[in-house]
Coordinates of C-alpha atoms in Angstrom, one line a residue:
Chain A
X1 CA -95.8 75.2 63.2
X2 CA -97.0 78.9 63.8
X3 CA -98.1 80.5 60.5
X4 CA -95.2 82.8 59.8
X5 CA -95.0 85.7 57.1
X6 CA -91.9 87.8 56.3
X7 CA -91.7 91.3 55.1
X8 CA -88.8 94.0 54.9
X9 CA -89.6 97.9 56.1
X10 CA -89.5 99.9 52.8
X11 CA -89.3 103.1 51.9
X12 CA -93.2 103.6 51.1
X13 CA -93.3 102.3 55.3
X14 CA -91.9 104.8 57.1
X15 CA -92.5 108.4 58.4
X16 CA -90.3 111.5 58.5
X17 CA -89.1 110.7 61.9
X18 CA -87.5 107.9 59.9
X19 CA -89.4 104.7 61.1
X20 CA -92.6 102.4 60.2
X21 CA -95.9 105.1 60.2
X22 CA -98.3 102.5 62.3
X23 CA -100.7 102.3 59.9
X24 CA -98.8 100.6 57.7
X25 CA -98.5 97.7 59.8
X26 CA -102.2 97.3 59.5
X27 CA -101.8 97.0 56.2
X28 CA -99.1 94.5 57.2
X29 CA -100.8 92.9 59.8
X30 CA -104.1 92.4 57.2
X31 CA -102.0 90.8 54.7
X32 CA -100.7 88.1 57.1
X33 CA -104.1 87.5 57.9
X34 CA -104.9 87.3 54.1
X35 CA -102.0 85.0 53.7
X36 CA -103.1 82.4 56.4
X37 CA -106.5 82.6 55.5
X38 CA -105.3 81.4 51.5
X39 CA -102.0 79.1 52.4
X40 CA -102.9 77.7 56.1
X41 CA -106.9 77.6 55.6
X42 CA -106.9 77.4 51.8
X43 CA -109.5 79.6 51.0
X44 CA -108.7 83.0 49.8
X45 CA -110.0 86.6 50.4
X46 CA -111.0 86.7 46.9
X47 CA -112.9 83.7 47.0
X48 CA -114.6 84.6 50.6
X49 CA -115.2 88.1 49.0
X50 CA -115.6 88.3 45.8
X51 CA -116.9 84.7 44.6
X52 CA -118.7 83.9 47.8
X53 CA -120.1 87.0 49.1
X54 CA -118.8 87.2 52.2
X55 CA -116.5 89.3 54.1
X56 CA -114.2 88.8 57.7
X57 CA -113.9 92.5 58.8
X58 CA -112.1 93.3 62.0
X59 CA -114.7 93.4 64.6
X60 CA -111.7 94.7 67.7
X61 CA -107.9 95.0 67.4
X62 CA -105.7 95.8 70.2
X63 CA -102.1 96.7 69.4
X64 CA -99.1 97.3 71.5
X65 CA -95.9 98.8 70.2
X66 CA -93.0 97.6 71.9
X67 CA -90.2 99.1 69.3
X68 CA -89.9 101.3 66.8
X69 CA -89.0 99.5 63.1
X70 CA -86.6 101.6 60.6
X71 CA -86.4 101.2 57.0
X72 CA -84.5 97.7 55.7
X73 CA -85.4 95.9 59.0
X74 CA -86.4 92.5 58.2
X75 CA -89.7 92.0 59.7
X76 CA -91.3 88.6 60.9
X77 CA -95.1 87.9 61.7
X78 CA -96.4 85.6 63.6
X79 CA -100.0 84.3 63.7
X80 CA -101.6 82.5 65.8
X81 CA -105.4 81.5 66.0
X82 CA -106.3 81.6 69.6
X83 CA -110.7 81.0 69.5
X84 CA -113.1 80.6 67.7
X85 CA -116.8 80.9 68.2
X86 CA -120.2 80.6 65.9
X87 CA -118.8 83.5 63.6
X88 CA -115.9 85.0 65.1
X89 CA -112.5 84.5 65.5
X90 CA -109.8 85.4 68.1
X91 CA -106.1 85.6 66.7
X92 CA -102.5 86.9 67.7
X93 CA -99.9 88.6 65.7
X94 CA -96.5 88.8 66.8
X95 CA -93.8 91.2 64.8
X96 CA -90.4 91.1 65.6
X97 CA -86.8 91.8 64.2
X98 CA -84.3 89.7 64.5
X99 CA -85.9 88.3 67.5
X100 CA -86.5 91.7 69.6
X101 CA -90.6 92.1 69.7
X102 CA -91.9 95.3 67.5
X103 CA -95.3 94.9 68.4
X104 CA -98.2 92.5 69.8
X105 CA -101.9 92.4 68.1
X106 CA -104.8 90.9 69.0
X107 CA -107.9 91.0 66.8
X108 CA -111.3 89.7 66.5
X109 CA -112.5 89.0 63.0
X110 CA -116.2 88.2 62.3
X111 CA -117.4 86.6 59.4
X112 CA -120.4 88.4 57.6
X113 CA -122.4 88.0 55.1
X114 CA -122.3 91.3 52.9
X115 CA -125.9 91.3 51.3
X116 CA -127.2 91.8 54.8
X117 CA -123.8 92.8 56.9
X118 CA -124.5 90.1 59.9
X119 CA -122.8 87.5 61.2
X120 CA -122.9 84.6 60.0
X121 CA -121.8 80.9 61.3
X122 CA -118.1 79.9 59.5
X123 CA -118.8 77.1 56.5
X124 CA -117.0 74.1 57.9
X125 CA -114.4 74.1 55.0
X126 CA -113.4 77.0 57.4
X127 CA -114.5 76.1 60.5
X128 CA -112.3 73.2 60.2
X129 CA -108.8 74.0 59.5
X130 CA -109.2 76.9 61.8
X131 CA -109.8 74.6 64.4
X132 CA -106.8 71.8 63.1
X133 CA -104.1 75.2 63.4
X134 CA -105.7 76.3 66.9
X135 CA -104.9 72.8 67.9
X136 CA -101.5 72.4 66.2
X137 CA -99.9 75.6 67.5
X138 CA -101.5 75.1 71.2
X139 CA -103.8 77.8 72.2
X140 CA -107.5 76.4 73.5
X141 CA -109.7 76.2 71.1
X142 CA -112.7 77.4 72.0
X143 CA -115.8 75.7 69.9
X144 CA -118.4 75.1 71.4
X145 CA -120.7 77.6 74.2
X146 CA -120.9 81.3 74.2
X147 CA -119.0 82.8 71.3
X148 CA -116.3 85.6 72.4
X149 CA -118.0 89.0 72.2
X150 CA -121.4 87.6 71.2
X151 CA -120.8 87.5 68.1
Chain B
X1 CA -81.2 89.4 32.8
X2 CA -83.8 91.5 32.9
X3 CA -84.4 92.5 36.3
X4 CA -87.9 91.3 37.9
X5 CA -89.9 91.3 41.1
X6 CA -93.1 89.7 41.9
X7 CA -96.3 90.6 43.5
X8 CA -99.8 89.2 43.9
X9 CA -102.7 91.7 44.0
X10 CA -104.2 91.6 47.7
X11 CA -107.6 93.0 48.7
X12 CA -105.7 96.1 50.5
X13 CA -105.1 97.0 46.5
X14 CA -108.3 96.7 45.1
X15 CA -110.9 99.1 44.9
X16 CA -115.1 98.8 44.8
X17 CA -115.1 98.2 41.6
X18 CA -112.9 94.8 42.9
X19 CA -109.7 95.9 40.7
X20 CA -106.3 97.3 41.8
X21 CA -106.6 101.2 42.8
X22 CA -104.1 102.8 40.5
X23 CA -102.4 104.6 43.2
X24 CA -101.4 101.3 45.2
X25 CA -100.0 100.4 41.7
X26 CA -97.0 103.5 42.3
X27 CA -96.2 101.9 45.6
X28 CA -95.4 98.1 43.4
X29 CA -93.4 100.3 41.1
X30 CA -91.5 102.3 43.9
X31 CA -91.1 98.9 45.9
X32 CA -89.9 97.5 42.6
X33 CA -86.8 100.4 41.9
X34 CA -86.3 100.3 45.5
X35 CA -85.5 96.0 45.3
X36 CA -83.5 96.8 41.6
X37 CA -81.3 99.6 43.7
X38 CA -80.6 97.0 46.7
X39 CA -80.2 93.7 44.6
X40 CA -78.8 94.8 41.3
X41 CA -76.8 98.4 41.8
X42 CA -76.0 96.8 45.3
X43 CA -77.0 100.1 47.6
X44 CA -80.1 100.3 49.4
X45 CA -82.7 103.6 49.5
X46 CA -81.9 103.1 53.4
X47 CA -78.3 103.7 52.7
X48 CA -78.9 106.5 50.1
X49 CA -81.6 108.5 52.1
X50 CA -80.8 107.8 55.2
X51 CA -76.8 107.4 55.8
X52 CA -75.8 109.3 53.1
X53 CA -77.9 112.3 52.4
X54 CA -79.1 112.0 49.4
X55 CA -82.1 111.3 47.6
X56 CA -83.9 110.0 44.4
X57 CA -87.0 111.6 43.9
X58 CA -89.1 110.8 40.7
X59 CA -89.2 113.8 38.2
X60 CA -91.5 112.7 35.5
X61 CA -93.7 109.5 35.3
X62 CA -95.9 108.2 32.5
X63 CA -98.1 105.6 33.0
X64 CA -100.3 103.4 30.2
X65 CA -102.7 101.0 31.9
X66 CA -103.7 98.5 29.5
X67 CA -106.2 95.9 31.6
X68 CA -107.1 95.8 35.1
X69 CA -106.0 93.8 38.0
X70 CA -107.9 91.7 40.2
X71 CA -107.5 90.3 43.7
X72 CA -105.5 87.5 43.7
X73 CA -103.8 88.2 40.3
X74 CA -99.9 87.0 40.7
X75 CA -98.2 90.2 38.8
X76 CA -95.0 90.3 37.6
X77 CA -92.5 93.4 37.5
X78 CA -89.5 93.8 35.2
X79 CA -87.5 97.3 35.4
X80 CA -85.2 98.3 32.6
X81 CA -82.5 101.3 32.9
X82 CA -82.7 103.3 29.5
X83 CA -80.7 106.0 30.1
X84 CA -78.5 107.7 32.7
X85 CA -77.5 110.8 32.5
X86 CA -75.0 113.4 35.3
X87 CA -77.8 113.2 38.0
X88 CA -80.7 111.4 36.3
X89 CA -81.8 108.3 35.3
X90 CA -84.5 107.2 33.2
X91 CA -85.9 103.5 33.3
X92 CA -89.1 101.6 32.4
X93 CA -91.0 99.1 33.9
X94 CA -93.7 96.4 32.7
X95 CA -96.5 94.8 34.9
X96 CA -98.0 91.5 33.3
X97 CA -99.9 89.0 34.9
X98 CA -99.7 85.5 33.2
X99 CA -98.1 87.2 30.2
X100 CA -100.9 90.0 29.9
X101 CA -99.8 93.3 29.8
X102 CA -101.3 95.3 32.5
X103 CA -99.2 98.6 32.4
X104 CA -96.1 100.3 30.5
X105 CA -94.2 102.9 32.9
X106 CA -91.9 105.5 32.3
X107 CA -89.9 107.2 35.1
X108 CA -87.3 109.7 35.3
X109 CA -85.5 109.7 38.6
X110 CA -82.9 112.4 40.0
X111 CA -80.3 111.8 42.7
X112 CA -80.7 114.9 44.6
X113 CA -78.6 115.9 47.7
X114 CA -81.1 116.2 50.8
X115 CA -79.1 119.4 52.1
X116 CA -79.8 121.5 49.0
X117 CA -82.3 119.7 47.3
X118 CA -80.3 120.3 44.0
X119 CA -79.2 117.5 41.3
X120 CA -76.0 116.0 42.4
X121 CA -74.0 113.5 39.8
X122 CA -74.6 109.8 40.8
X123 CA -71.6 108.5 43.0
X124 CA -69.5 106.3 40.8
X125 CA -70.6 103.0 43.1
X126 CA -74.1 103.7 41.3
X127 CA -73.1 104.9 38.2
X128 CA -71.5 101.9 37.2
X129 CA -73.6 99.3 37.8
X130 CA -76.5 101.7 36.6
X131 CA -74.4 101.6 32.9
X132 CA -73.9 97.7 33.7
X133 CA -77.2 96.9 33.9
X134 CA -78.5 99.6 30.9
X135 CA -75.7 97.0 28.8
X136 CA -77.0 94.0 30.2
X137 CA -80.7 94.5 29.1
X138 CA -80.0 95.7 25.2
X139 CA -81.4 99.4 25.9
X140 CA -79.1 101.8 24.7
X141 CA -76.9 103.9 27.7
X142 CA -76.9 107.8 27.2
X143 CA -73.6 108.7 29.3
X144 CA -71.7 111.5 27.8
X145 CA -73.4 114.7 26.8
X146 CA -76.4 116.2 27.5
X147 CA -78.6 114.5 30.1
X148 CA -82.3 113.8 29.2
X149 CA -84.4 116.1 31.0
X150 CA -81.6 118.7 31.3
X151 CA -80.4 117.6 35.0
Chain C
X1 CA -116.3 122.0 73.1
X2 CA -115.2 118.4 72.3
X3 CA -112.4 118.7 69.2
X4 CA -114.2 117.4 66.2
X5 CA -113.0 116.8 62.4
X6 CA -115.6 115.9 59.6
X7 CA -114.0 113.4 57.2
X8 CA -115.8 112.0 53.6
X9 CA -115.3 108.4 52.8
X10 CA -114.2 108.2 49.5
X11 CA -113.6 105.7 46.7
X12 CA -109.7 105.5 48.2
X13 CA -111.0 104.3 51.0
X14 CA -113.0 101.5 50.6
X15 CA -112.5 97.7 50.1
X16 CA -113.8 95.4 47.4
X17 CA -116.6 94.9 49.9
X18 CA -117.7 98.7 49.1
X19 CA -116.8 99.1 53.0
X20 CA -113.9 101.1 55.0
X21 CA -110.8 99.2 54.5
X22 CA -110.2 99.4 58.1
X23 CA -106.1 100.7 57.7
X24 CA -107.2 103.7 56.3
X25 CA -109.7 104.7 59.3
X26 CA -106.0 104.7 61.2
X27 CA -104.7 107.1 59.0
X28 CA -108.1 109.3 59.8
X29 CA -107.7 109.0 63.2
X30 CA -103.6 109.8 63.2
X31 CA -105.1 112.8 60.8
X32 CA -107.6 114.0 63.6
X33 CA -104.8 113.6 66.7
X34 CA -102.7 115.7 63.8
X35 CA -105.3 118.4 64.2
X36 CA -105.9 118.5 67.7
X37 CA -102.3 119.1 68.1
X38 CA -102.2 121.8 65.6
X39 CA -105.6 123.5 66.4
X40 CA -105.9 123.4 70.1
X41 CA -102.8 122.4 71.2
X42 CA -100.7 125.2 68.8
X43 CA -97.9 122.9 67.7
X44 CA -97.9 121.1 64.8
X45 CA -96.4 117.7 64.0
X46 CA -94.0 119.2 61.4
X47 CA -92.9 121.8 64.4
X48 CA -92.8 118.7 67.1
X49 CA -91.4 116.3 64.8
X50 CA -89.4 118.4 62.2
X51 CA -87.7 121.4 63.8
X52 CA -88.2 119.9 67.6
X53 CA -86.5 116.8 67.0
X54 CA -89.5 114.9 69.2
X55 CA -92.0 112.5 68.3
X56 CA -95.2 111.4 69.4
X57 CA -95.4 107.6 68.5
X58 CA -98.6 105.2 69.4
X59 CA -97.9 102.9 72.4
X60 CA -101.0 101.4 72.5
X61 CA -104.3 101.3 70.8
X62 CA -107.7 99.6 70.9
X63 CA -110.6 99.9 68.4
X64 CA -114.2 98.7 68.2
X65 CA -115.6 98.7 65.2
X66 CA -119.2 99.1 65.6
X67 CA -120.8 99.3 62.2
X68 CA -119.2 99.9 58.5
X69 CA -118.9 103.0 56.7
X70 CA -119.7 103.3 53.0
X71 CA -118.4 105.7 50.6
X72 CA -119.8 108.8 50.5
X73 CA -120.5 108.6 54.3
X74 CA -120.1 111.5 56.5
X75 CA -117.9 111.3 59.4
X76 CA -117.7 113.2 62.8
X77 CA -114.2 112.2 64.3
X78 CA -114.4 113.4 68.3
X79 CA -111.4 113.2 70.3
X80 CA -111.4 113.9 74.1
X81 CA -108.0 114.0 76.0
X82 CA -108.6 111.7 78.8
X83 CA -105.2 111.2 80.9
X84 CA -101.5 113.4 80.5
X85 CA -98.5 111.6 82.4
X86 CA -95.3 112.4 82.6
X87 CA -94.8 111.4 78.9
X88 CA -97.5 109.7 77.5
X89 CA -100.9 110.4 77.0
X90 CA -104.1 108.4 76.5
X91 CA -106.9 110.0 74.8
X92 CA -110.1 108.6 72.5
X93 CA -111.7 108.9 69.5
X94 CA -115.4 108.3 68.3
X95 CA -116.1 108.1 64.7
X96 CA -119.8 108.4 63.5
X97 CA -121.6 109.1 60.5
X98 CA -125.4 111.0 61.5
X99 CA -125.2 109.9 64.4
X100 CA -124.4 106.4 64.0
X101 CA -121.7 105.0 65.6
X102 CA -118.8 103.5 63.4
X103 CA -116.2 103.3 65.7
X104 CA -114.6 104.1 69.0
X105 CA -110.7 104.0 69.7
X106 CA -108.3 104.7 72.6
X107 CA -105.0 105.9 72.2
X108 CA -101.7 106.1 74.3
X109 CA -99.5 108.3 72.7
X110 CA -95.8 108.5 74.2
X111 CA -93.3 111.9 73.7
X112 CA -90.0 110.6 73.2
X113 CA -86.7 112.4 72.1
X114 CA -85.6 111.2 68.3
X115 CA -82.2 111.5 69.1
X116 CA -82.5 108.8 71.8
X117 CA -85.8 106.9 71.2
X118 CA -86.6 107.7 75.2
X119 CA -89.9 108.9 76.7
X120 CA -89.2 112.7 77.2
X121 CA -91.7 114.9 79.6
X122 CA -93.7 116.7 77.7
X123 CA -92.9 120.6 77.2
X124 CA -94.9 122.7 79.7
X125 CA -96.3 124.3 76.3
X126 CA -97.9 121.3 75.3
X127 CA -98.9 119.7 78.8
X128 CA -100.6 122.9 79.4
X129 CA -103.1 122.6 76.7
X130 CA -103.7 119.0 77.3
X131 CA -104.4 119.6 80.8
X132 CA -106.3 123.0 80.1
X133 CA -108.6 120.4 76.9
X134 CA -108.9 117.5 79.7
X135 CA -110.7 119.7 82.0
X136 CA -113.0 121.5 79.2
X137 CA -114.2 118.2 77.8
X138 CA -115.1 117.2 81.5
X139 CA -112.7 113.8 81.5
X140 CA -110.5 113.7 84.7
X141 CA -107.0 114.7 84.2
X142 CA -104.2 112.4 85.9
X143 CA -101.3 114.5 86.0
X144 CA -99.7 113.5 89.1
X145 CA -98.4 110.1 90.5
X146 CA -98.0 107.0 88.3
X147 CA -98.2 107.9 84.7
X148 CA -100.2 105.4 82.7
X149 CA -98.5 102.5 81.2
X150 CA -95.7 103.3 83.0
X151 CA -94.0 105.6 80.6
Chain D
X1 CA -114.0 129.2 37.6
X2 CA -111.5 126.5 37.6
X3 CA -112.3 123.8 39.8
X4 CA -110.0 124.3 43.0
X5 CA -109.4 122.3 45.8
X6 CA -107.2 122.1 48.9
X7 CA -105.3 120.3 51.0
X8 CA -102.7 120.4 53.7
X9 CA -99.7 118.3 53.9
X10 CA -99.9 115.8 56.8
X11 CA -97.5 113.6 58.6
X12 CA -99.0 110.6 56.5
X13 CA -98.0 112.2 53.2
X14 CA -94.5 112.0 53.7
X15 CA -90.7 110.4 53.8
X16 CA -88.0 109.8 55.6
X17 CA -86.6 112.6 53.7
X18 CA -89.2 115.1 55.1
X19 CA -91.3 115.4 51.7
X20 CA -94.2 113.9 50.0
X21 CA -94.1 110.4 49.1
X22 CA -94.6 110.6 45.5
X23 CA -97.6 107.7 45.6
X24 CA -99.6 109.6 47.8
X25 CA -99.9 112.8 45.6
X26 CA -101.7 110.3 43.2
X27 CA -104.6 109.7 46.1
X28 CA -104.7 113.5 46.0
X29 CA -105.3 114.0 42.4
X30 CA -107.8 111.1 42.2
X31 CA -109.7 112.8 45.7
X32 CA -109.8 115.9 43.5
X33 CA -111.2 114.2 40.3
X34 CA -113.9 112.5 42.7
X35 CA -114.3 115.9 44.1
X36 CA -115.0 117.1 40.4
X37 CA -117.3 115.0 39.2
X38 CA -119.6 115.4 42.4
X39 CA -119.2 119.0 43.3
X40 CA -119.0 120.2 39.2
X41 CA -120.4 117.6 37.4
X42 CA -123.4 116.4 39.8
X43 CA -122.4 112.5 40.0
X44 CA -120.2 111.6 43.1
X45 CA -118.2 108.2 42.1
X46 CA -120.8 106.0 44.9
X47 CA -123.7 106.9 42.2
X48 CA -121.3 106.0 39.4
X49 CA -119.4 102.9 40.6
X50 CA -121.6 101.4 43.4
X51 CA -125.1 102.3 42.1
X52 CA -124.5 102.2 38.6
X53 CA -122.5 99.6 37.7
X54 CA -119.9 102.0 35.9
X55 CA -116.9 102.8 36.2
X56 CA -114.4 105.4 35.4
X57 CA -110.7 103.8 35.3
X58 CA -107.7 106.2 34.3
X59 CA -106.2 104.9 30.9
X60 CA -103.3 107.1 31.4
X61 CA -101.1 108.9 33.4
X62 CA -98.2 112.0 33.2
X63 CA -96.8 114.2 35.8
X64 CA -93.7 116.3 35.9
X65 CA -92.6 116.9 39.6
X66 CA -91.1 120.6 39.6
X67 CA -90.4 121.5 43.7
X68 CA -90.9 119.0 46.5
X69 CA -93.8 119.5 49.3
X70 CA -92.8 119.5 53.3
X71 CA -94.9 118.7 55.7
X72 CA -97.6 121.4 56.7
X73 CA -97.6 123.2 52.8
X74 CA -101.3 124.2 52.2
X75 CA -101.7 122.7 48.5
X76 CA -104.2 124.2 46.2
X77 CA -105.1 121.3 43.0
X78 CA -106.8 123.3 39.9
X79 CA -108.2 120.7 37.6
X80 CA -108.9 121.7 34.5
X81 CA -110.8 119.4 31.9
X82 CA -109.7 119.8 28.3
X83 CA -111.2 117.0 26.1
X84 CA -113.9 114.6 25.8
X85 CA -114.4 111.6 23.5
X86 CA -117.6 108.8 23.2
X87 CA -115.9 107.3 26.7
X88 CA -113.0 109.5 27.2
X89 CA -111.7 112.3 28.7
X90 CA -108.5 114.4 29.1
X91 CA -108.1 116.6 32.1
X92 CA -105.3 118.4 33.6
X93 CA -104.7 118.7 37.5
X94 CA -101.8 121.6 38.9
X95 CA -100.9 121.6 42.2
X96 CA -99.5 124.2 44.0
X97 CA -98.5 125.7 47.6
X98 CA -98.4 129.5 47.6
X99 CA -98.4 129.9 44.2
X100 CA -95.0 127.6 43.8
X101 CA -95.7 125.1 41.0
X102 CA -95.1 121.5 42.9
X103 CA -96.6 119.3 40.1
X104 CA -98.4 119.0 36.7
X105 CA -100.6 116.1 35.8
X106 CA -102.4 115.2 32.7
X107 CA -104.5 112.1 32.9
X108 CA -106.8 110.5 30.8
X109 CA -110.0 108.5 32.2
X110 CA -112.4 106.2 29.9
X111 CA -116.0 105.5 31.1
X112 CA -116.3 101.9 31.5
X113 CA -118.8 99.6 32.1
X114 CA -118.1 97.3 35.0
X115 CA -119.9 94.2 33.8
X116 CA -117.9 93.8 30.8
X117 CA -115.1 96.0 31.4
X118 CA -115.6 97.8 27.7
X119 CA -115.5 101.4 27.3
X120 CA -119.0 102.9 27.3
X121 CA -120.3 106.2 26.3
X122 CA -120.5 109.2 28.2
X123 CA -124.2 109.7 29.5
X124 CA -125.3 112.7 28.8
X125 CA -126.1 113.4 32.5
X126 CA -122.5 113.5 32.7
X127 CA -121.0 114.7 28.9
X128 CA -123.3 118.2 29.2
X129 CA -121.7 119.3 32.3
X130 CA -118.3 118.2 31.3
X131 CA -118.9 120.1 27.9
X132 CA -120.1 123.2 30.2
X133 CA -117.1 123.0 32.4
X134 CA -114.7 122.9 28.8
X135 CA -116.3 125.7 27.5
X136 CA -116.4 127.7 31.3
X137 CA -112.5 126.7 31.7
X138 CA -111.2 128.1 28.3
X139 CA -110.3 125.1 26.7
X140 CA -111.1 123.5 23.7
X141 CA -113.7 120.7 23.7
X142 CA -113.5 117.8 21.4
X143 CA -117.1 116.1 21.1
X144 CA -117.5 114.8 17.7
X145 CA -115.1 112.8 15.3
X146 CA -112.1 110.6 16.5
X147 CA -112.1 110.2 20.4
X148 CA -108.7 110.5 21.9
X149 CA -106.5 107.4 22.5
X150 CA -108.7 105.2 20.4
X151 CA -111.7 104.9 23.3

């Protein structure tokens, strides 16, 4: 039922010491956010950006490394939506490897609206499948009252 | 038979101008000779680079763009050995999108030894199914003589 | 006295929103840690990483992302050393653009061997300068007792 | 008098074989373009592609790799600009570390508007100093009669 995305380490991923350069799982960890947004939510980042005019940039993202990744390791993310408030969002990604952790990310999107870069409130078309995969993979949903980080 | 890989353009591509950054378009075309070398010649760049020493750096490229890309844009790869010759190997590949032409790419790889950094012949396990799969497609296999690019 | 790197965003940078695709501010701030090392801690990565057969991989990190950046933007990156255990290290980095806050990021960086993967205590050589850059840029240096994060 | 920029190798740039990823050479040479047309020619790409609705995609693409780059080579780029059409331009970009030749590009960029995606002439704001740079740099300009590759 978690939203799940799979990717192999490549070449272009990793450093000279051999292993993922972190800041290509960012790049990673954006397009399994992109993914769910199109496939779980069905609306896609090109039609939030560049057909509706709005944007979800990353407001906070915490990330904890718990293993290094090597080049051909299979990769598998896991997202989970965790909150969502009047124009943000709280989500988790989980990586792992054949089942031993890689990392653990926890991010707070906010959705904007670029002509005046402030927040504004999710449409429901979004509001409401966010809220449908909070409740189907079991975190608390969190809808109503102060939003998280007062956004 | 011709080899192929897929892609979809993702906003981590695209650029202000809302189309594909050409740059991000060598990391497709190094992901796609990097998936041709694991599925079709049946060794991985892991195994090359990194358990046996040796390496395949890109000597000369050519690049035509024909039309841009745009987020969301499902993009299709298709890599064709041309010629191979002691220690090089020259292929081409084609990026479409819905049957559009997007770019034409010409590449001439070496397989260098990490240790010296000099040209060393291609092992036998890659030479053949190189010359397999230069058969397979129609292109015409260069593998006596002199070897393009005089390597 | 704080170590500061100036940065320009450029077209490579930015999103389809005209804004900092957030992945690449990593690879500024892993750019300005790069630096530090180099510049006022004397040892570069290719020394620590190449030659010394160490590495200095992220454990942990946290950004808030205050306001966006837009290409041609200035940036001031300032990192301050904040705590040296006996392997790891947590510092932070601001990013601003005239004096405008962008972003602000905490690190934990861990010194392991490359041979093993294990936390290894940093060389006097290095924990010298950290300690001597803590105590310069007025943060209070934990160098004794329980090393953050227990590494 | 040739325009001349620099960089340093960094930890980002590279493989797992120790040398520069081949993909991110091509974010150098387009940083030293950018670099070009602001510091040379007087128009940074933000006026160009966010303010005036231009554009200015490369149409093609050749480099010959001649000696790989380690982490930590200082890198000088030389760009040279050799021929301009209605929408066009040829320029050549050299890189090298201490006077060892490491690449040679020659690229070819068209002047596009972004609205319709067509090839649009050169303003003059921006043809007179490319002509000036031509006729500083020692090559021969092309201005008048059949543009290069058709544009």
């Amino acid at each position: 039922m978690v939203f799940t995305t799979t990717r192999k380490v490549r070449f272009e991923h990793c450093d000279p010491a051999g292993i993922v350069f972190y800041p290509r799982y960012f790049e990673m960890l954006n397009a399994c956010i992109e993914d769910w947004f199109e496939e779980r939510l069905g609306r896609s980042f090109g039609a939030i950006h560049v057909d509706g005019g709005f944007a979800v940039p990353t407001a906070r993202c915490e990330v904890r490394f718990t293993a290094p990744s090597r080049i051909g390791d299979p990769l598998e993310l896991r997202l989970r939506p965790l909150r969502v408030g009047r124009s943000s969002l709280d989500l988790e990604i989980d990586i792992s490897s054949n089942g031993e952790a890689r990392l653990h990310a926890d991010f707070t999107l906010v959705h904007v609206a670029q002509a005046t870069g402030r927040p504004a409130s999710w449409p429901d078309a979004l509001r409401g499948p966010i809220e449908d995969d909070i409740a189907r993979t079991g975190a608390t949903g969190q809808t109503e009252g102060e939003a998280p980080h007062g956004t």
